[in-house]
Amino acid sequence: MAAAPGQLIHLMPPAVPGAYDRPMTTAALPCHTPPVGRIPGNRGIWVGIFCVLVEFLLLFLVYFIARAHHPEAFRTGPDQLATVAGTTITLLLITSGYGMVKAVAAMRRDRPRACLGWILFAILLGCGYPLVKFIEIRWNVAHGIDGQAGIFYTVYYYLTLNHLVHVSWGILGLLWVAVRTALGVYSSADYGGLEAAAVYWHTTDVIWLIIFPFFYVLR
Amino acid sequence: MPGHAEKVWLLLVALTGAGAWLGETGEPGWALGLTVAGLIAFKGRLVIDHYMDMADASPPLRRVLHAFVVLVPLLVLASQGFGAAIARLTTIG
């Protein structure tokens, strides 16, 4: 059976009688809308994401156990930290994450230049995190808050610096997809690598949205 | 007129501002614990469903992420209410 250009050939009978009566062409398919039930990015990145979730869940258990053993230290600890630093990091991360949402949306519409602009925006804000962290740690040390200042601050440094390491990997991933976007590797039909970097980046957002209240809000 | 992504971003910014305000003024107790648990669950869900685009994604992946931002707030509440019991259970020797 000869098919017209763009027309699908049906190898199976229709599940609903008469469903094939109206000719179906690829032009009728929503080519830029991701299918329901899909795996965002690729399978490999989800192995990494689940490893990160398990790792931080264990670190959070350490936080809760330390809090249970030293309630007074965890009640007074946040008073000594600079809430403005934690808040700034949160704003940088969620705004950078917004940039990656726009980057993926631009690629779905086949706008690689706009996509690259949004990735660079996300990287720029993401790089603000290590900068703010550096300033915060200098401020902490100047005020006598180092890793030996008490159990609360030991857990604080352990968790937040661990998160910084994951964010650094995320920034490297964003740089990688920025280069590949500039080289024209991605399109609306194939942007799995770009989306993989984006979902990893958003995972670091989710983790930080938990860490922030642990050390700057909860008492 | 802000789009969907902009609305989610604005909501996250507003909730972050609320969290910062609580960090400066909040008193220790159940009210703060419940608020923090709610903020973690809600903000986490916003990022998962709207930033990560998980609303239409593979159900097992989505469930794991949703479970993560439910489990952690439950642990916050557990540590708030059962701190002494957790300390007893995790004491060696």
PDB file of N, CA, C and O in Angstrom, chain A residues 102-133:
ATOM      1  N   LYS A 102      13.104  27.864  31.231  1.00  0.00           N
ATOM      2  CA  LYS A 102      12.929  28.636  30.001  1.00  0.00           C
ATOM      3  C   LYS A 102      13.826  28.097  28.879  1.00  0.00           C
ATOM      4  O   LYS A 102      13.440  28.113  27.700  1.00  0.00           O
ATOM      5  N   ALA A 103      15.028  27.609  29.257  1.00  0.00           N
ATOM      6  CA  ALA A 103      15.953  27.069  28.253  1.00  0.00           C
ATOM      7  C   ALA A 103      15.345  25.835  27.578  1.00  0.00           C
ATOM      8  O   ALA A 103      15.359  25.718  26.347  1.00  0.00           O
ATOM      9  N   VAL A 104      14.812  24.923  28.385  1.00  0.00           N
ATOM     10  CA  VAL A 104      14.207  23.706  27.832  1.00  0.00           C
ATOM     11  C   VAL A 104      12.979  24.068  26.992  1.00  0.00           C
ATOM     12  O   VAL A 104      12.779  23.526  25.894  1.00  0.00           O
ATOM     13  N   ALA A 105      12.181  25.016  27.498  1.00  0.00           N
ATOM     14  CA  ALA A 105      10.982  25.438  26.748  1.00  0.00           C
ATOM     15  C   ALA A 105      11.382  26.047  25.406  1.00  0.00           C
ATOM     16  O   ALA A 105      10.721  25.806  24.388  1.00  0.00           O
ATOM     17  N   ALA A 106      12.474  26.833  25.387  1.00  0.00           N
ATOM     18  CA  ALA A 106      12.930  27.442  24.130  1.00  0.00           C
ATOM     19  C   ALA A 106      13.379  26.365  23.146  1.00  0.00           C
ATOM     20  O   ALA A 106      13.075  26.447  21.950  1.00  0.00           O
ATOM     21  N   MET A 107      14.091  25.349  23.636  1.00  0.00           N
ATOM     22  CA  MET A 107      14.551  24.284  22.736  1.00  0.00           C
ATOM     23  C   MET A 107      13.364  23.498  22.184  1.00  0.00           C
ATOM     24  O   MET A 107      13.380  23.065  21.031  1.00  0.00           O
ATOM     25  N   ARG A 108      12.326  23.305  23.007  1.00  0.00           N
ATOM     26  CA  ARG A 108      11.125  22.603  22.503  1.00  0.00           C
ATOM     27  C   ARG A 108      10.476  23.369  21.353  1.00  0.00           C
ATOM     28  O   ARG A 108       9.776  22.805  20.542  1.00  0.00           O
ATOM     29  N   ARG A 109      10.698  24.679  21.325  1.00  0.00           N
ATOM     30  CA  ARG A 109      10.137  25.496  20.234  1.00  0.00           C
ATOM     31  C   ARG A 109      11.175  25.747  19.150  1.00  0.00           C
ATOM     32  O   ARG A 109      10.985  26.639  18.319  1.00  0.00           O
ATOM     33  N   ASP A 110      12.270  24.989  19.212  1.00  0.00           N
ATOM     34  CA  ASP A 110      13.350  25.126  18.211  1.00  0.00           C
ATOM     35  C   ASP A 110      13.917  26.540  18.165  1.00  0.00           C
ATOM     36  O   ASP A 110      14.065  27.128  17.083  1.00  0.00           O
ATOM     37  N   ARG A 111      14.222  27.073  19.340  1.00  0.00           N
ATOM     38  CA  ARG A 111      14.849  28.393  19.411  1.00  0.00           C
ATOM     39  C   ARG A 111      16.184  28.253  20.144  1.00  0.00           C
ATOM     40  O   ARG A 111      16.298  28.602  21.336  1.00  0.00           O
ATOM     41  N   PRO A 112      17.202  27.737  19.451  1.00  0.00           N
ATOM     42  CA  PRO A 112      18.479  27.450  20.127  1.00  0.00           C
ATOM     43  C   PRO A 112      19.185  28.686  20.667  1.00  0.00           C
ATOM     44  O   PRO A 112      19.838  28.611  21.710  1.00  0.00           O
ATOM     45  N   ARG A 113      19.034  29.822  19.988  1.00  0.00           N
ATOM     46  CA  ARG A 113      19.711  31.037  20.486  1.00  0.00           C
ATOM     47  C   ARG A 113      19.110  31.489  21.811  1.00  0.00           C
ATOM     48  O   ARG A 113      19.825  31.845  22.752  1.00  0.00           O
ATOM     49  N   ALA A 114      17.774  31.475  21.870  1.00  0.00           N
ATOM     50  CA  ALA A 114      17.105  31.834  23.131  1.00  0.00           C
ATOM     51  C   ALA A 114      17.470  30.825  24.208  1.00  0.00           C
ATOM     52  O   ALA A 114      17.727  31.189  25.366  1.00  0.00           O
ATOM     53  N   CYS A 115      17.515  29.549  23.820  1.00  0.00           N
ATOM     54  CA  CYS A 115      17.861  28.486  24.763  1.00  0.00           C
ATOM     55  C   CYS A 115      19.255  28.743  25.348  1.00  0.00           C
ATOM     56  O   CYS A 115      19.452  28.685  26.569  1.00  0.00           O
ATOM     57  N   LEU A 116      20.222  29.058  24.472  1.00  0.00           N
ATOM     58  CA  LEU A 116      21.589  29.310  24.932  1.00  0.00           C
ATOM     59  C   LEU A 116      21.623  30.509  25.882  1.00  0.00           C
ATOM     60  O   LEU A 116      22.315  30.474  26.915  1.00  0.00           O
ATOM     61  N   GLY A 117      20.868  31.529  25.565  1.00  0.00           N
ATOM     62  CA  GLY A 117      20.813  32.705  26.442  1.00  0.00           C
ATOM     63  C   GLY A 117      20.325  32.345  27.830  1.00  0.00           C
ATOM     64  O   GLY A 117      20.893  32.773  28.843  1.00  0.00           O
ATOM     65  N   TRP A 118      19.278  31.514  27.889  1.00  0.00           N
ATOM     66  CA  TRP A 118      18.734  31.119  29.192  1.00  0.00           C
ATOM     67  C   TRP A 118      19.705  30.205  29.948  1.00  0.00           C
ATOM     68  O   TRP A 118      19.809  30.290  31.182  1.00  0.00           O
ATOM     69  N   ILE A 119      20.420  29.343  29.225  1.00  0.00           N
ATOM     70  CA  ILE A 119      21.413  28.484  29.914  1.00  0.00           C
ATOM     71  C   ILE A 119      22.514  29.353  30.524  1.00  0.00           C
ATOM     72  O   ILE A 119      22.920  29.139  31.675  1.00  0.00           O
ATOM     73  N   LEU A 120      22.987  30.346  29.758  1.00  0.00           N
ATOM     74  CA  LEU A 120      24.039  31.229  30.279  1.00  0.00           C
ATOM     75  C   LEU A 120      23.535  32.033  31.477  1.00  0.00           C
ATOM     76  O   LEU A 120      24.264  32.257  32.445  1.00  0.00           O
ATOM     77  N   PHE A 121      22.265  32.437  31.412  1.00  0.00           N
ATOM     78  CA  PHE A 121      21.628  33.123  32.547  1.00  0.00           C
ATOM     79  C   PHE A 121      21.651  32.204  33.787  1.00  0.00           C
ATOM     80  O   PHE A 121      22.018  32.631  34.889  1.00  0.00           O
ATOM     81  N   ALA A 122      21.279  30.930  33.565  1.00  0.00           N
ATOM     82  CA  ALA A 122      21.255  29.967  34.680  1.00  0.00           C
ATOM     83  C   ALA A 122      22.664  29.748  35.239  1.00  0.00           C
ATOM     84  O   ALA A 122      22.852  29.665  36.460  1.00  0.00           O
ATOM     85  N   ILE A 123      23.655  29.666  34.358  1.00  0.00           N
ATOM     86  CA  ILE A 123      25.041  29.458  34.814  1.00  0.00           C
ATOM     87  C   ILE A 123      25.523  30.666  35.617  1.00  0.00           C
ATOM     88  O   ILE A 123      26.138  30.512  36.685  1.00  0.00           O
ATOM     89  N   LEU A 124      25.230  31.849  35.105  1.00  0.00           N
ATOM     90  CA  LEU A 124      25.673  33.080  35.777  1.00  0.00           C
ATOM     91  C   LEU A 124      25.138  33.129  37.208  1.00  0.00           C
ATOM     92  O   LEU A 124      25.885  33.371  38.164  1.00  0.00           O
ATOM     93  N   LEU A 125      23.841  32.870  37.359  1.00  0.00           N
ATOM     94  CA  LEU A 125      23.248  32.896  38.701  1.00  0.00           C
ATOM     95  C   LEU A 125      23.753  31.723  39.547  1.00  0.00           C
ATOM     96  O   LEU A 125      23.984  31.871  40.745  1.00  0.00           O
ATOM     97  N   GLY A 126      23.919  30.578  38.902  1.00  0.00           N
ATOM     98  CA  GLY A 126      24.420  29.408  39.633  1.00  0.00           C
ATOM     99  C   GLY A 126      25.803  29.668  40.200  1.00  0.00           C
ATOM    100  O   GLY A 126      26.123  29.239  41.317  1.00  0.00           O
ATOM    101  N   CYS A 127      26.638  30.411  39.458  1.00  0.00           N
ATOM    102  CA  CYS A 127      27.992  30.728  39.930  1.00  0.00           C
ATOM    103  C   CYS A 127      27.950  31.712  41.098  1.00  0.00           C
ATOM    104  O   CYS A 127      28.944  31.850  41.829  1.00  0.00           O
ATOM    105  N   GLY A 128      26.806  32.381  41.268  1.00  0.00           N
ATOM    106  CA  GLY A 128      26.667  33.264  42.426  1.00  0.00           C
ATOM    107  C   GLY A 128      26.652  32.480  43.730  1.00  0.00           C
ATOM    108  O   GLY A 128      27.028  33.012  44.792  1.00  0.00           O
ATOM    109  N   TYR A 129      26.231  31.229  43.659  1.00  0.00           N
ATOM    110  CA  TYR A 129      26.146  30.403  44.877  1.00  0.00           C
ATOM    111  C   TYR A 129      27.518  30.209  45.513  1.00  0.00           C
ATOM    112  O   TYR A 129      27.707  30.570  46.701  1.00  0.00           O
ATOM    113  N   PRO A 130      28.534  29.664  44.791  1.00  0.00           N
ATOM    114  CA  PRO A 130      29.843  29.520  45.433  1.00  0.00           C
ATOM    115  C   PRO A 130      30.418  30.852  45.900  1.00  0.00           C
ATOM    116  O   PRO A 130      31.101  30.897  46.941  1.00  0.00           O
ATOM    117  N   LEU A 131      30.084  31.930  45.182  1.00  0.00           N
ATOM    118  CA  LEU A 131      30.592  33.244  45.588  1.00  0.00           C
ATOM    119  C   LEU A 131      29.987  33.659  46.934  1.00  0.00           C
ATOM    120  O   LEU A 131      30.711  34.075  47.856  1.00  0.00           O
ATOM    121  N   VAL A 132      28.658  33.525  47.046  1.00  0.00           N
ATOM    122  CA  VAL A 132      27.990  33.882  48.304  1.00  0.00           C
ATOM    123  C   VAL A 132      28.473  32.966  49.427  1.00  0.00           C
ATOM    124  O   VAL A 132      28.693  33.404  50.563  1.00  0.00           O
ATOM    125  N   LYS A 133      28.672  31.692  49.095  1.00  0.00           N
ATOM    126  CA  LYS A 133      29.121  30.733  50.115  1.00  0.00           C
ATOM    127  C   LYS A 133      30.510  31.128  50.630  1.00  0.00           C
ATOM    128  O   LYS A 133      30.780  31.052  51.834  1.00  0.00           O
TER     129      LYS A 133
END
